Amino acid sequence: MENKKELRSWLDAFGLNHPLVIAGPCSAETEEQLLKIAHQLKDTDTSVLRAGIWKPRTRPGNFEGVGALGLKWLQRAKEETGLLTTTEVANANHVDLALKHDVDILWIGARTTVSPFIVQEIAEAVKGTDKIILVKNPVNPDLALWLGAVERFYTAGITKLGVIHRGFSTYEKTRYRNNPEWQIPIDLQNTFPDLPLILDPSHIAGKRDIIFDLCQTALDLNYDGLMIETHFDPDNAWSDAKQQITPRALDKMTVDLKIRKVEGDEAEFNNQLNTMRTQIDLIDDQIMDMLGKRMKIVDGIGALKKKNNVAILQVKRWNEVLGRMILEGEQNKLREEFVLKIYKAIHQESINHQKKVINE
Ligand code: PEP
Ligand code: MN
């Protein structure tokens, strides 16, 4: 697949002067619930109503979706509100049912994108239709797997394509439910600038309070849209209760978000500059995070040295670290002098930390 303008033609056809907004509950629960949310989203920036009908759960026993019955509710919501509809499909049978119920956009879930067999099965099932397909990133941070899934649809003749960034699983618990790993969608955007890129802040955050900031970062990185889980009573939602927001909160958010419009040469320059600055900010966050993690381990070593009555400064080990980092720096086009400066500062701070631990 190559980058082509046609990839974004479906998005341009919306004719929006703001990013595409897809909103709706994690799961369709009842007909009343879905219709109520759809009506609350009508006449807002939201163009597409989302609702999970079949819910892939990491562990069994949680609400697994209402099944095909919910497709009728989606259809009714569309008739009553004029919103387009989207749902997740995870096999060929889901595709057949969704097509029969006139669902406008099909999305591929993160647990499906990881499986080329299933993605291929779904691609065969949508062949010959003019559906819009949005592919969520796979649960694991693998750009090739994500692109591979998109390419399977492209090869099946589907050109109305887009991707949804919903973050990546980590074993280690972080402030996110799914780590954003912004570098992955940024790389994807650099290779396919015309492939619409949509943020799903709900599944990245796992909780309401960081959704806004995630959306702002995405808009600063020139994302094309947002998919946000919304429910009139988030706390009592049957799935993903902690991360859903009300349609009213969403409406306020879309007003407060700063959206950069690209017009004229100067605007284009500022736009590119801001995008790169946002990329740098994200890397700076990572540097601080890693330095913090490094220092925590250093504290652990301090405690161990104290217990065993060992001196803080061990010159041999320090020279080894420095030598390794100078070589590593060379490979990353960083001058020796610069690497030395940074590592001397890190080492000094490590010693300060260990002194503190030992004297406690
Ligand atoms: C969802 O959108 O409700 C969902 C299950 O998402 P994901 O596939 O990203 O986990
Ligand atoms: Mn969900």
Coordinates of C-alpha atoms and ligand atoms in Angstrom, one line a residue, residues 25-27 50-52 54-58 88 107-113 136-137 139 164-167 177-178 200 202-204 227 229 239-240 243, ligand 1:
P25 CA -21.4 4.0 24.7
C26 CA -18.7 1.3 25.1
S27 CA -21.6 -1.2 24.8
R50 CA -20.5 4.1 18.2
A51 CA -21.7 1.2 20.2
G52 CA -20.1 -2.2 20.9
W54 CA -20.2 -7.9 20.6
K55 CA -17.7 -7.2 23.3
P56 CA -14.3 -8.9 23.3
R57 CA -13.4 -9.3 27.0
T58 CA -10.0 -10.1 28.2
E88 CA -16.8 -3.5 16.1
W107 CA -14.1 -1.1 13.2
I108 CA -11.6 -3.8 13.9
G109 CA -10.8 -4.2 17.6
A110 CA -7.3 -4.3 19.2
R111 CA -7.6 -8.0 20.0
T112 CA -8.6 -8.7 16.4
T113 CA -5.8 -6.7 14.7
K136 CA -7.5 -0.2 15.9
N137 CA -3.9 -0.7 16.8
V139 CA -2.7 -4.7 21.7
I164 CA -7.6 4.2 15.5
H165 CA -4.9 4.7 18.2
R166 CA -6.1 3.2 21.5
G167 CA -2.8 2.5 23.2
R177 CA -4.8 1.7 31.0
N178 CA -3.1 1.3 27.7
D200 CA -9.5 6.7 21.2
S202 CA -11.0 6.4 26.4
H203 CA -9.2 3.1 26.1
I204 CA -5.8 4.8 26.5
M227 CA -13.5 8.3 19.2
E229 CA -17.0 6.6 24.9
S239 CA -18.7 -2.0 30.6
D240 CA -15.8 0.5 30.9
Q243 CA -13.6 5.9 31.3
Ligands
PEP1 C1 -14.1 -0.7 22.4 O1 -13.9 0.2 21.6 O2 -15.1 -0.8 23.2 C2 -13.1 -1.8 22.5 C3 -13.3 -3.0 23.0 O3 -11.9 -1.3 22.1 P1 -10.4 -2.1 22.0 O4 -10.6 -3.0 20.9 O5 -9.6 -0.9 21.7 O6 -10.1 -2.7 23.3

